[in-house]
Amino acid sequence: MKFLKTTLVLFSVLLVLSSCRTEEIQIINPPIENELVANSTVANLMKYTVTKDGSDDNIIDRASCLSVKLPVTVTVNSKEITVNDKDGYEEIEDVFDLFDDDVDFIVISYPIEVILSDYTVKTVNSDEELEVLAQNCKGENEDDDDIECLDFYYPLTASVFNSNQELILTLTIENDEEMYELIGNLKDYAAVTIDFPFKVILNGDTYVYINNMQELEEAIAAAKNSCDEDDDNDYNDDDCDGCSIEGVKEIFANCNEWIVDKLYLDQTYLTDEYKDFVFNFKEGGIILVNKNGTVYEGSWEVSGEANNMKIVVNVPDFPDFNAIWYLHEVKGGSGEVSVYLLLEGNHLRFKSQCSVVKDELSAILLAEGSVWAVENFKNNGVDETETFTNYQIYFYLDNVVKAKKDGVVMVGSWEVSSDASILALNFSEVPVNEFNKEWAVVSTSEMQVVLEANDRRLVIKRIN
């Protein structure tokens, strides 16, 4: 499907129809402040935001402005791997990491297709042809045009007008490629506006509402270069340089529920066989394995440092896990942690389950994309709601809560009691430290939470 080619056909049909059915065409003055103008500053910033980023697969093509279209088959140190998704990049890395004293190489099975930064797809038949395309990319971690620290939250809606200020078409934009195509074809329309408000995502985890073109331009400009775009070819840069024995022990101590996210032994996936198992790595080197209510005991031990760490696992009843594993990497985000172990082509990955939402209140506060605001705040019977006008509140799985206003972010913590009857909030900065209480939960719904504490009443509402 070519989104804008279809749009142009519809555009032509509507112009023909308008000659005999003008009464059905809606005449509206386009809101000039929300008009998207070709080659304007905001249009160019939007284009760079939705430019195709090609850095995810640099382990294959070593080029951040193009992506190899999946699936693709490669031979890595004599092992053939078919890459179907991003997990395949990790599999390549795992083979590279098996030995420190060998020369790593990767051979691509041609022909392949590559996707360029403008979403053009080209067929490539050799390393030489791929290198020619890669030469158009910037070098590792050099400044480039694409903006990766802000993303649009789709779908978005655009309105198209003709030269008579008639609204002739409403477009639903579902992804970056469709937005890129729209911006590239703005000159073909008399006027285009974006329907506000809508959400953008900052650095992958913070949702912000945008109310007009000026706010959008400022948000994108501020986001440029505000995060690590990871435009390098170092597939080891997220590994265990900072790992330590105490750090690993602390990771396991912070959660007593770990599941088997991946188990690959002797070229066979065994993950499904252990999907109902829950592991608890306890202090003193004891492992407890819960299988549907029956608990089995084993042992574990960690030694070494940085990228030379080993974890010995021994559970007599489940020998598939018993080995001296090498700690490959630890990844964490949004309250979830993964511990990835390797051994001569075998893979074992544990994932923490302590971040799983287990009560209704937390589920409401953490609903995907949710943004909250203060609907009402009374202190000793005095209405102080106005003090918190325009504050946006975000709840995160790792018990972090953020209050944001005019670009200023105040960070605090939150916790729900075991019976979900109490919500504790704690901020260090004014004025949001006024919320620092153990609030009794009066009522909850998907759109509103009502809290009370002695002589205070706090009502927050979902605004997305």
CSV table of C-alpha atoms in Angstrom, one decimal, residues 17 55 70 101 112 114 119 143 182 190 206 231 240 284 302 340 369 384-385 416 451:
chain,number,residue,atom,x,y,z
A,17,LEU,CA,-17.5,15.1,-7.4
A,55,SER,CA,21.2,1.6,13.5
A,70,LEU,CA,14.2,-9.2,7.3
A,101,ASP,CA,40.8,-14.8,20.8
A,112,ILE,CA,19.0,-9.0,0.0
A,114,VAL,CA,17.7,-2.8,2.2
A,119,TYR,CA,11.9,4.2,3.1
A,143,ASP,CA,25.9,13.9,14.0
A,182,LEU,CA,2.8,13.1,3.9
A,190,ALA,CA,-3.3,23.8,-0.9
A,206,THR,CA,7.6,9.7,28.8
A,231,ASP,CA,24.7,5.0,16.1
A,240,CYS,CA,28.8,-6.4,31.3
A,284,GLY,CA,23.5,-17.9,50.9
A,302,VAL,CA,28.7,-16.1,41.2
A,340,TYR,CA,21.5,-13.3,30.0
A,369,GLY,CA,0.3,5.8,27.6
A,384,GLU,CA,-5.6,24.6,46.1
A,385,THR,CA,-6.3,23.0,42.8
A,416,VAL,CA,0.7,0.8,46.8
A,451,LEU,CA,-7.7,9.8,47.6
